[in-house]
PDB file of C-alpha atoms in Angstrom:
ATOM      1  CA  MET A   1      76.290 -68.411  -0.566  1.00 47.00           C
ATOM      2  CA  ILE A   2      78.264 -71.190  -2.304  1.00 50.00           C
ATOM      3  CA  PRO A   3      81.187 -69.743  -4.294  1.00 52.00           C
ATOM      4  CA  ARG A   4      81.060 -70.402  -8.003  1.00 55.00           C
ATOM      5  CA  LEU A   5      84.021 -72.265  -9.458  1.00 51.00           C
ATOM      6  CA  THR A   6      85.689 -70.629 -12.430  1.00 52.00           C
ATOM      7  CA  PHE A   7      88.226 -72.139 -14.788  1.00 45.00           C
ATOM      8  CA  PRO A   8      90.796 -70.358 -16.892  1.00 51.00           C
ATOM      9  CA  ARG A   9      89.824 -70.027 -20.553  1.00 52.00           C
ATOM     10  CA  PRO A  10      92.734 -72.180 -21.838  1.00 52.00           C
ATOM     11  CA  LEU A  11      91.624 -75.034 -19.569  1.00 45.00           C
ATOM     12  CA  LEU A  12      88.038 -74.809 -20.818  1.00 45.00           C
ATOM     13  CA  ARG A  13      89.251 -74.749 -24.425  1.00 49.00           C
ATOM     14  CA  ARG A  14      91.428 -77.805 -23.779  1.00 49.00           C
ATOM     15  CA  ARG A  15      88.473 -79.657 -22.298  1.00 48.00           C
ATOM     16  CA  ARG A  16      86.334 -78.955 -25.366  1.00 50.00           C
ATOM     17  CA  LEU A  17      89.194 -80.066 -27.594  1.00 46.00           C
ATOM     18  CA  TRP A  18      89.554 -83.446 -25.894  1.00 47.00           C
ATOM     19  CA  ARG A  19      85.839 -84.098 -25.407  1.00 52.00           C
ATOM     20  CA  PRO A  20      85.448 -86.074 -28.714  1.00 49.00           C
ATOM     21  CA  PHE A  21      88.146 -88.476 -27.533  1.00 48.00           C
ATOM     22  CA  ASP A  22      85.917 -89.541 -24.640  1.00 51.00           C
ATOM     23  CA  ASN A  23      83.799 -91.419 -27.201  1.00 64.00           C
ATOM     24  CA  VAL A  24      84.513 -95.159 -27.125  1.00 66.00           C
ATOM     25  CA  PHE A  25      83.859 -95.555 -30.853  1.00 69.00           C
ATOM     26  CA  ILE A  26      86.281 -92.776 -31.799  1.00 79.00           C
ATOM     27  CA  CYS A  27      89.004 -94.061 -29.465  1.00 79.00           C
ATOM     28  CA  GLY A  28      88.525 -97.624 -30.706  1.00 74.00           C
ATOM     29  CA  SER A  29      88.672 -96.527 -34.340  1.00 78.00           C
ATOM     30  CA  LEU A  30      91.868 -94.594 -33.720  1.00 82.00           C
ATOM     31  CA  GLY A  31      93.388 -97.610 -31.979  1.00 81.00           C
ATOM     32  CA  VAL A  32      92.534 -99.940 -34.860  1.00 80.00           C
ATOM     33  CA  ALA A  33      93.803 -97.424 -37.422  1.00 84.00           C
ATOM     34  CA  GLY A  34      97.065 -97.092 -35.517  1.00 86.00           C
ATOM     35  CA  LEU A  35      97.494-100.873 -35.343  1.00 84.00           C
ATOM     36  CA  LEU A  36      96.850-101.215 -39.097  1.00 83.00           C
ATOM     37  CA  CYS A  37      99.402 -98.486 -39.831  1.00 90.00           C
ATOM     38  CA  LEU A  38     101.986-100.258 -37.674  1.00 90.00           C
ATOM     39  CA  ALA A  39     101.271-103.593 -39.396  1.00 82.00           C
ATOM     40  CA  GLU A  40     101.561-101.959 -42.821  1.00 82.00           C
ATOM     41  CA  ALA A  41     104.822-100.257 -41.891  1.00 88.00           C
ATOM     42  CA  ALA A  42     106.250-103.500 -40.442  1.00 85.00           C
ATOM     43  CA  GLY A  43     105.569-105.300 -43.725  1.00 82.00           C
ATOM     44  CA  ARG A  44     106.839-102.498 -45.956  1.00 84.00           C
ATOM     45  CA  LEU A  45     110.050-102.079 -43.952  1.00 84.00           C
ATOM     46  CA  GLY A  46     110.759-105.803 -43.859  1.00 82.00           C
ATOM     47  CA  PHE A  47     110.268-106.397 -40.137  1.00 84.00           C
ATOM     48  CA  VAL A  48     107.556-108.945 -40.971  1.00 80.00           C
ATOM     49  CA  SER A  49     107.733-111.261 -43.976  1.00 79.00           C
ATOM     50  CA  THR A  50     104.866-110.626 -46.384  1.00 76.00           C
ATOM     51  CA  VAL A  51     105.125-114.286 -47.384  1.00 77.00           C
ATOM     52  CA  GLN A  52     104.081-115.338 -43.882  1.00 79.00           C
ATOM     53  CA  PHE A  53     101.623-112.479 -43.330  1.00 81.00           C
ATOM     54  CA  PRO A  54     100.248-110.201 -46.072  1.00 85.00           C
ATOM     55  CA  LEU A  55     100.239-106.425 -45.917  1.00 85.00           C
ATOM     56  CA  ALA A  56      97.362-104.820 -44.041  1.00 86.00           C
ATOM     57  CA  SER A  57      96.385-102.838 -47.134  1.00 88.00           C
ATOM     58  CA  THR A  58      96.229-106.038 -49.195  1.00 88.00           C
ATOM     59  CA  VAL A  59      94.042-107.740 -46.595  1.00 88.00           C
ATOM     60  CA  LEU A  60      91.681-104.761 -46.405  1.00 90.00           C
ATOM     61  CA  ARG A  61      91.413-104.591 -50.197  1.00 91.00           C
ATOM     62  CA  THR A  62      90.612-108.312 -50.363  1.00 90.00           C
ATOM     63  CA  ALA A  63      88.104-107.986 -47.510  1.00 90.00           C
ATOM     64  CA  ALA A  64      86.367-105.161 -49.366  1.00 91.00           C
ATOM     65  CA  GLY A  65      86.150-107.392 -52.443  1.00 91.00           C
ATOM     66  CA  LEU A  66      84.532-110.160 -50.396  1.00 91.00           C
ATOM     67  CA  ALA A  67      81.684-107.787 -49.551  1.00 90.00           C
ATOM     68  CA  ALA A  68      80.632-108.022 -53.205  1.00 90.00           C
ATOM     69  CA  ASP A  69      81.301-111.755 -53.599  1.00 90.00           C
ATOM     70  CA  PRO A  70      77.953-113.618 -53.872  1.00 91.00           C
ATOM     71  CA  GLU A  71      79.518-116.908 -52.759  1.00 90.00           C
ATOM     72  CA  PHE A  72      80.943-115.366 -49.597  1.00 91.00           C
ATOM     73  CA  LEU A  73      77.709-113.510 -48.827  1.00 93.00           C
ATOM     74  CA  LEU A  74      75.793-116.781 -49.163  1.00 93.00           C
ATOM     75  CA  ASP A  75      78.167-118.420 -46.682  1.00 92.00           C
ATOM     76  CA  VAL A  76      77.685-115.514 -44.272  1.00 93.00           C
ATOM     77  CA  GLY A  77      73.917-115.913 -44.528  1.00 93.00           C
ATOM     78  CA  LEU A  78      74.128-119.653 -43.856  1.00 92.00           C
ATOM     79  CA  THR A  79      76.326-119.100 -40.820  1.00 93.00           C
ATOM     80  CA  PHE A  80      73.930-116.526 -39.427  1.00 93.00           C
ATOM     81  CA  ALA A  81      70.960-118.810 -40.100  1.00 93.00           C
ATOM     82  CA  GLY A  82      72.496-121.528 -37.891  1.00 92.00           C
ATOM     83  CA  TRP A  83      73.527-118.881 -35.354  1.00 94.00           C
ATOM     84  CA  ALA A  84      70.021-117.396 -35.125  1.00 95.00           C
ATOM     85  CA  LEU A  85      68.309-120.788 -34.869  1.00 95.00           C
ATOM     86  CA  GLY A  86      70.699-121.984 -32.170  1.00 95.00           C
ATOM     87  CA  LEU A  87      70.378-118.748 -30.185  1.00 95.00           C
ATOM     88  CA  LEU A  88      66.565-118.781 -30.331  1.00 96.00           C
ATOM     89  CA  LEU A  89      66.456-122.369 -29.083  1.00 96.00           C
ATOM     90  CA  THR A  90      68.921-121.494 -26.334  1.00 96.00           C
ATOM     91  CA  VAL A  91      66.794-118.593 -25.105  1.00 95.00           C
ATOM     92  CA  ALA A  92      63.651-120.747 -25.223  1.00 95.00           C
ATOM     93  CA  LEU A  93      65.340-123.420 -23.083  1.00 95.00           C
ATOM     94  CA  ALA A  94      67.734-121.522 -20.809  1.00 95.00           C
ATOM     95  CA  VAL A  95      65.455-118.714 -19.607  1.00 94.00           C
ATOM     96  CA  PRO A  96      62.661-120.988 -18.270  1.00 93.00           C
ATOM     97  CA  ALA A  97      65.275-123.344 -16.811  1.00 94.00           C
ATOM     98  CA  GLY A  98      67.001-120.426 -15.065  1.00 92.00           C
ATOM     99  CA  LEU A  99      63.700-119.129 -13.701  1.00 90.00           C
ATOM    100  CA  LEU A 100      62.845-122.598 -12.395  1.00 90.00           C
ATOM    101  CA  LEU A 101      66.230-123.184 -10.778  1.00 91.00           C
ATOM    102  CA  GLY A 102      66.316-119.689  -9.320  1.00 87.00           C
ATOM    103  CA  SER A 103      62.791-119.911  -7.932  1.00 85.00           C
ATOM    104  CA  VAL A 104      62.912-123.417  -6.445  1.00 86.00           C
ATOM    105  CA  PRO A 105      66.024-123.849  -4.254  1.00 87.00           C
ATOM    106  CA  ALA A 106      65.493-127.612  -3.868  1.00 91.00           C
ATOM    107  CA  ILE A 107      65.731-128.175  -7.647  1.00 91.00           C
ATOM    108  CA  GLU A 108      68.740-125.865  -7.862  1.00 90.00           C
ATOM    109  CA  ARG A 109      70.579-127.798  -5.144  1.00 91.00           C
ATOM    110  CA  ALA A 110      69.735-131.122  -6.807  1.00 92.00           C
ATOM    111  CA  LEU A 111      71.000-130.049 -10.245  1.00 91.00           C
ATOM    112  CA  ARG A 112      73.954-127.902  -9.133  1.00 91.00           C
ATOM    113  CA  PRO A 113      76.510-130.785  -9.279  1.00 91.00           C
ATOM    114  CA  LEU A 114      75.413-131.668 -12.821  1.00 91.00           C
ATOM    115  CA  ILE A 115      75.634-128.031 -13.918  1.00 90.00           C
ATOM    116  CA  GLU A 116      79.096-127.615 -12.398  1.00 90.00           C
ATOM    117  CA  PHE A 117      80.214-130.819 -14.142  1.00 92.00           C
ATOM    118  CA  LEU A 118      78.923-129.884 -17.599  1.00 90.00           C
ATOM    119  CA  ARG A 119      79.711-126.163 -17.614  1.00 89.00           C
ATOM    120  CA  PRO A 120      83.558-126.364 -17.694  1.00 89.00           C
ATOM    121  CA  ILE A 121      83.631-128.864 -20.591  1.00 89.00           C
ATOM    122  CA  PRO A 122      85.045-127.039 -23.647  1.00 89.00           C
ATOM    123  CA  SER A 123      82.335-126.846 -26.287  1.00 89.00           C
ATOM    124  CA  VAL A 124      84.841-127.193 -29.123  1.00 87.00           C
ATOM    125  CA  ALA A 125      85.911-130.560 -27.691  1.00 87.00           C
ATOM    126  CA  LEU A 126      82.357-131.834 -28.202  1.00 89.00           C
ATOM    127  CA  ILE A 127      82.328-131.144 -31.956  1.00 88.00           C
ATOM    128  CA  PRO A 128      83.816-134.568 -32.900  1.00 86.00           C
ATOM    129  CA  LEU A 129      81.259-136.283 -30.663  1.00 88.00           C
ATOM    130  CA  ALA A 130      78.430-134.254 -32.197  1.00 88.00           C
ATOM    131  CA  ALA A 131      79.647-135.254 -35.665  1.00 84.00           C
ATOM    132  CA  PHE A 132      78.947-138.912 -34.772  1.00 87.00           C
ATOM    133  CA  VAL A 133      75.537-138.178 -33.249  1.00 87.00           C
ATOM    134  CA  PHE A 134      74.114-135.809 -35.869  1.00 87.00           C
ATOM    135  CA  THR A 135      74.114-136.607 -39.568  1.00 82.00           C
ATOM    136  CA  GLU A 136      72.935-133.141 -40.652  1.00 85.00           C
ATOM    137  CA  ARG A 137      75.526-130.365 -40.326  1.00 85.00           C
ATOM    138  CA  LEU A 138      72.894-127.798 -39.372  1.00 87.00           C
ATOM    139  CA  ASP A 139      71.600-130.013 -36.551  1.00 89.00           C
ATOM    140  CA  MET A 140      75.132-130.509 -35.258  1.00 91.00           C
ATOM    141  CA  LYS A 141      75.858-126.780 -35.423  1.00 92.00           C
ATOM    142  CA  VAL A 142      72.656-125.878 -33.584  1.00 93.00           C
ATOM    143  CA  ALA A 143      73.249-128.535 -30.904  1.00 93.00           C
ATOM    144  CA  ILE A 144      76.768-127.243 -30.175  1.00 94.00           C
ATOM    145  CA  ILE A 145      75.500-123.651 -30.087  1.00 95.00           C
ATOM    146  CA  VAL A 146      72.707-124.537 -27.666  1.00 95.00           C
ATOM    147  CA  TYR A 147      75.103-126.366 -25.348  1.00 94.00           C
ATOM    148  CA  ALA A 148      77.700-123.585 -25.316  1.00 94.00           C
ATOM    149  CA  SER A 149      75.280-120.657 -25.135  1.00 95.00           C
ATOM    150  CA  THR A 150      73.049-122.054 -22.406  1.00 95.00           C
ATOM    151  CA  TRP A 151      75.395-121.354 -19.511  1.00 95.00           C
ATOM    152  CA  PRO A 152      75.644-117.525 -19.583  1.00 95.00           C
ATOM    153  CA  ILE A 153      71.853-117.176 -19.928  1.00 95.00           C
ATOM    154  CA  LEU A 154      71.142-119.801 -17.267  1.00 95.00           C
ATOM    155  CA  ILE A 155      73.616-118.411 -14.730  1.00 93.00           C
ATOM    156  CA  ASN A 156      72.610-114.779 -15.347  1.00 94.00           C
ATOM    157  CA  THR A 157      68.932-115.634 -14.935  1.00 93.00           C
ATOM    158  CA  MET A 158      69.574-117.433 -11.645  1.00 91.00           C
ATOM    159  CA  TYR A 159      71.781-114.591 -10.415  1.00 90.00           C
ATOM    160  CA  GLY A 160      69.206-111.977 -11.426  1.00 88.00           C
ATOM    161  CA  LEU A 161      66.495-113.708  -9.420  1.00 87.00           C
ATOM    162  CA  LYS A 162      68.668-113.524  -6.318  1.00 85.00           C
ATOM    163  CA  GLU A 163      68.997-109.742  -6.806  1.00 83.00           C
ATOM    164  CA  VAL A 164      65.227-109.119  -6.813  1.00 81.00           C
ATOM    165  CA  ASP A 165      64.092-106.848  -3.983  1.00 77.00           C
ATOM    166  CA  PRO A 166      62.552-109.169  -1.350  1.00 78.00           C
ATOM    167  CA  LEU A 167      60.370-106.329  -0.044  1.00 81.00           C
ATOM    168  CA  ALA A 168      58.613-106.041  -3.417  1.00 78.00           C
ATOM    169  CA  LYS A 169      57.880-109.759  -3.446  1.00 77.00           C
ATOM    170  CA  GLU A 170      56.604-109.743   0.123  1.00 80.00           C
ATOM    171  CA  THR A 171      54.361-106.758  -0.656  1.00 81.00           C
ATOM    172  CA  LEU A 172      52.644-108.640  -3.470  1.00 76.00           C
ATOM    173  CA  ARG A 173      52.261-111.740  -1.324  1.00 78.00           C
ATOM    174  CA  ALA A 174      50.703-109.592   1.412  1.00 81.00           C
ATOM    175  CA  PHE A 175      48.059-108.500  -1.109  1.00 76.00           C
ATOM    176  CA  GLY A 176      47.217-112.130  -1.846  1.00 78.00           C
ATOM    177  CA  PHE A 177      49.228-112.713  -5.045  1.00 78.00           C
ATOM    178  CA  GLY A 178      50.520-116.246  -5.608  1.00 77.00           C
ATOM    179  CA  HIS A 179      54.013-117.426  -6.563  1.00 76.00           C
ATOM    180  CA  LEU A 180      53.328-117.283 -10.304  1.00 77.00           C
ATOM    181  CA  ALA A 181      51.964-113.737 -10.100  1.00 79.00           C
ATOM    182  CA  VAL A 182      54.980-112.595  -8.062  1.00 77.00           C
ATOM    183  CA  LEU A 183      57.289-114.206 -10.611  1.00 77.00           C
ATOM    184  CA  LEU A 184      55.599-112.523 -13.578  1.00 75.00           C
ATOM    185  CA  ARG A 185      54.968-109.114 -11.982  1.00 79.00           C
ATOM    186  CA  VAL A 186      58.158-108.590  -9.946  1.00 82.00           C
ATOM    187  CA  SER A 187      60.858-111.213 -10.420  1.00 81.00           C
ATOM    188  CA  LEU A 188      60.822-111.446 -14.215  1.00 82.00           C
ATOM    189  CA  PRO A 189      60.872-107.656 -14.904  1.00 83.00           C
ATOM    190  CA  SER A 190      63.670-107.190 -12.363  1.00 85.00           C
ATOM    191  CA  THR A 191      65.662-110.074 -13.836  1.00 89.00           C
ATOM    192  CA  ALA A 192      65.163-108.990 -17.465  1.00 89.00           C
ATOM    193  CA  PRO A 193      68.364-106.839 -17.660  1.00 90.00           C
ATOM    194  CA  PHE A 194      70.424-109.755 -16.339  1.00 92.00           C
ATOM    195  CA  ILE A 195      68.798-112.080 -18.885  1.00 93.00           C
ATOM    196  CA  ALA A 196      69.552-109.578 -21.659  1.00 93.00           C
ATOM    197  CA  THR A 197      73.213-109.475 -20.650  1.00 92.00           C
ATOM    198  CA  GLY A 198      73.340-113.266 -20.683  1.00 94.00           C
ATOM    199  CA  ILE A 199      71.778-113.331 -24.156  1.00 95.00           C
ATOM    200  CA  ARG A 200      74.326-110.789 -25.416  1.00 94.00           C
ATOM    201  CA  VAL A 201      77.222-112.906 -24.135  1.00 94.00           C
ATOM    202  CA  ALA A 202      75.569-116.049 -25.502  1.00 95.00           C
ATOM    203  CA  ALA A 203      75.152-114.424 -28.927  1.00 95.00           C
ATOM    204  CA  THR A 204      78.909-113.912 -29.235  1.00 93.00           C
ATOM    205  CA  ILE A 205      79.610-117.454 -28.031  1.00 94.00           C
ATOM    206  CA  ALA A 206      77.052-118.801 -30.514  1.00 95.00           C
ATOM    207  CA  LEU A 207      78.765-117.051 -33.428  1.00 94.00           C
ATOM    208  CA  ILE A 208      82.162-118.383 -32.354  1.00 93.00           C
ATOM    209  CA  LEU A 209      80.806-121.929 -32.112  1.00 93.00           C
ATOM    210  CA  ALA A 210      78.963-121.665 -35.436  1.00 93.00           C
ATOM    211  CA  ILE A 211      82.184-120.800 -37.280  1.00 92.00           C
ATOM    212  CA  SER A 212      84.249-123.273 -35.228  1.00 91.00           C
ATOM    213  CA  THR A 213      81.859-126.094 -36.088  1.00 91.00           C
ATOM    214  CA  GLU A 214      82.114-125.245 -39.779  1.00 89.00           C
ATOM    215  CA  LEU A 215      85.899-125.223 -39.501  1.00 88.00           C
ATOM    216  CA  LEU A 216      86.376-128.441 -37.535  1.00 85.00           C
ATOM    217  CA  ALA A 217      83.460-130.585 -38.698  1.00 79.00           C
ATOM    218  CA  GLY A 218      83.809-129.859 -42.398  1.00 71.00           C
ATOM    219  CA  GLY A 219      80.947-129.123 -44.711  1.00 68.00           C
ATOM    220  CA  SER A 220      80.461-127.043 -47.813  1.00 71.00           C
ATOM    221  CA  ASP A 221      78.775-123.914 -46.471  1.00 83.00           C
ATOM    222  CA  GLY A 222      79.319-121.179 -43.915  1.00 88.00           C
ATOM    223  CA  ILE A 223      82.171-118.806 -43.132  1.00 91.00           C
ATOM    224  CA  GLY A 224      84.257-121.611 -41.624  1.00 89.00           C
ATOM    225  CA  ALA A 225      83.939-123.718 -44.779  1.00 89.00           C
ATOM    226  CA  PHE A 226      84.823-120.670 -46.884  1.00 90.00           C
ATOM    227  CA  ILE A 227      87.999-120.132 -44.828  1.00 89.00           C
ATOM    228  CA  ILE A 228      89.032-123.778 -45.281  1.00 88.00           C
ATOM    229  CA  LEU A 229      88.448-123.677 -49.037  1.00 86.00           C
ATOM    230  CA  ALA A 230      90.225-120.334 -49.309  1.00 84.00           C
ATOM    231  CA  GLY A 231      93.422-121.922 -48.027  1.00 76.00           C
ATOM    232  CA  SER A 232      93.697-124.040 -51.169  1.00 78.00           C
ATOM    233  CA  SER A 233      93.318-121.104 -53.585  1.00 76.00           C
ATOM    234  CA  PRO A 234      96.336-119.387 -55.238  1.00 73.00           C
ATOM    235  CA  ASP A 235      95.961-116.336 -52.989  1.00 76.00           C
ATOM    236  CA  GLY A 236      94.964-118.487 -50.046  1.00 79.00           C
ATOM    237  CA  LEU A 237      96.737-116.668 -47.203  1.00 86.00           C
ATOM    238  CA  THR A 238      95.338-113.240 -48.041  1.00 88.00           C
ATOM    239  CA  LEU A 239      91.858-114.605 -48.664  1.00 89.00           C
ATOM    240  CA  THR A 240      91.909-116.563 -45.398  1.00 90.00           C
ATOM    241  CA  VAL A 241      92.953-113.526 -43.356  1.00 90.00           C
ATOM    242  CA  ALA A 242      90.366-111.341 -45.123  1.00 91.00           C
ATOM    243  CA  ALA A 243      87.565-113.811 -44.343  1.00 91.00           C
ATOM    244  CA  THR A 244      88.776-113.986 -40.736  1.00 91.00           C
ATOM    245  CA  VAL A 245      88.629-110.198 -40.539  1.00 91.00           C
ATOM    246  CA  TRP A 246      85.011-110.340 -41.672  1.00 92.00           C
ATOM    247  CA  ALA A 247      84.257-112.923 -38.981  1.00 92.00           C
ATOM    248  CA  GLY A 248      85.637-110.510 -36.387  1.00 91.00           C
ATOM    249  CA  LEU A 249      83.680-107.578 -37.802  1.00 91.00           C
ATOM    250  CA  LEU A 250      80.461-109.588 -37.740  1.00 92.00           C
ATOM    251  CA  GLY A 251      81.122-110.453 -34.100  1.00 91.00           C
ATOM    252  CA  ILE A 252      81.635-106.783 -33.233  1.00 91.00           C
ATOM    253  CA  ALA A 253      78.466-105.802 -35.105  1.00 91.00           C
ATOM    254  CA  THR A 254      76.444-108.511 -33.349  1.00 92.00           C
ATOM    255  CA  ASN A 255      77.648-107.469 -29.902  1.00 91.00           C
ATOM    256  CA  GLY A 256      77.065-103.796 -30.710  1.00 89.00           C
ATOM    257  CA  ALA A 257      73.494-104.487 -31.808  1.00 91.00           C
ATOM    258  CA  PHE A 258      72.721-106.264 -28.539  1.00 92.00           C
ATOM    259  CA  VAL A 259      74.346-103.488 -26.486  1.00 89.00           C
ATOM    260  CA  TRP A 260      72.229-100.908 -28.319  1.00 90.00           C
ATOM    261  CA  ALA A 261      69.078-102.974 -27.690  1.00 89.00           C
ATOM    262  CA  GLU A 262      69.931-103.292 -23.984  1.00 86.00           C
ATOM    263  CA  ARG A 263      70.329 -99.543 -23.608  1.00 86.00           C
ATOM    264  CA  ARG A 264      67.050 -98.909 -25.400  1.00 86.00           C
ATOM    265  CA  LEU A 265      64.991-101.479 -23.524  1.00 84.00           C
ATOM    266  CA  PHE A 266      66.553-101.126 -20.062  1.00 78.00           C
ATOM    267  CA  HIS A 267      67.621 -97.488 -19.967  1.00 72.00           C
ATOM    268  CA  TRP A 268      66.335 -97.331 -16.388  1.00 68.00           C
ATOM    269  CA  HIS A 269      68.779 -99.981 -15.188  1.00 64.00           C
ATOM    270  CA  PRO A 270      72.151 -98.725 -13.821  1.00 65.00           C
ATOM    271  CA  GLY A 271      74.072-101.511 -15.548  1.00 59.00           C
ATOM    272  CA  THR A 272      73.141-100.247 -19.021  1.00 60.00           C
ATOM    273  CA  ARG A 273      74.360 -96.678 -18.430  1.00 56.00           C
ATOM    274  CA  ARG A 274      77.886 -97.165 -19.705  1.00 54.00           C
TER     275      ARG A 274
END
């Protein structure tokens, strides 16, 4: 008979007490709250000049006011419109390209040098070039997003195809299924979690590039344009930091939404159980 392990009551009580702190959201919220308190204290005590950086409470109050500002909300909507369009085009192009490159080794070997040449080029460095090529700001924004977001989806798709169980593919071929049927019935479902991870990473990159394009290429709409115009207002520093905080919060919300979708759709995959 296997002996049953028993724990002292104080130890069990301590475990129940600390169990809520195992939650990532709770720990993250406590970390952010602690950082804000330290920033507030540093400004109040004079360790940091409030002329160079406003108090955390002032920034949060201004950020809360932006949530009810119609002009700012319109800019957020325009940024997300370019983000969504660029991400949809990226998925439509990168997933089939990744499936093709991952399924046909000869094409992958032929295009590998070009991919390795283009992939390390900083996307932000291409914004001035895109400004000369595209006359419409939305077209330029979408083009930069597609270029920058293609790589994580493409590479993840190719990597996912290499992780497909070869026995499952050979079993279908033994029953007379062709290459297309094997791709649709085995390879694509097995690669789907890897594609989803690539899309999640690409979504964050797309949002960064959308705001960066608005900042560097000019224009009159979007979060980046709002940040530039905020710098010329009387309370420019506080307004700029508050808008930047919103950009970060939108990035966190976007990533969180994709993580939630991954766990819902691919709950059977070990990589989503985190």
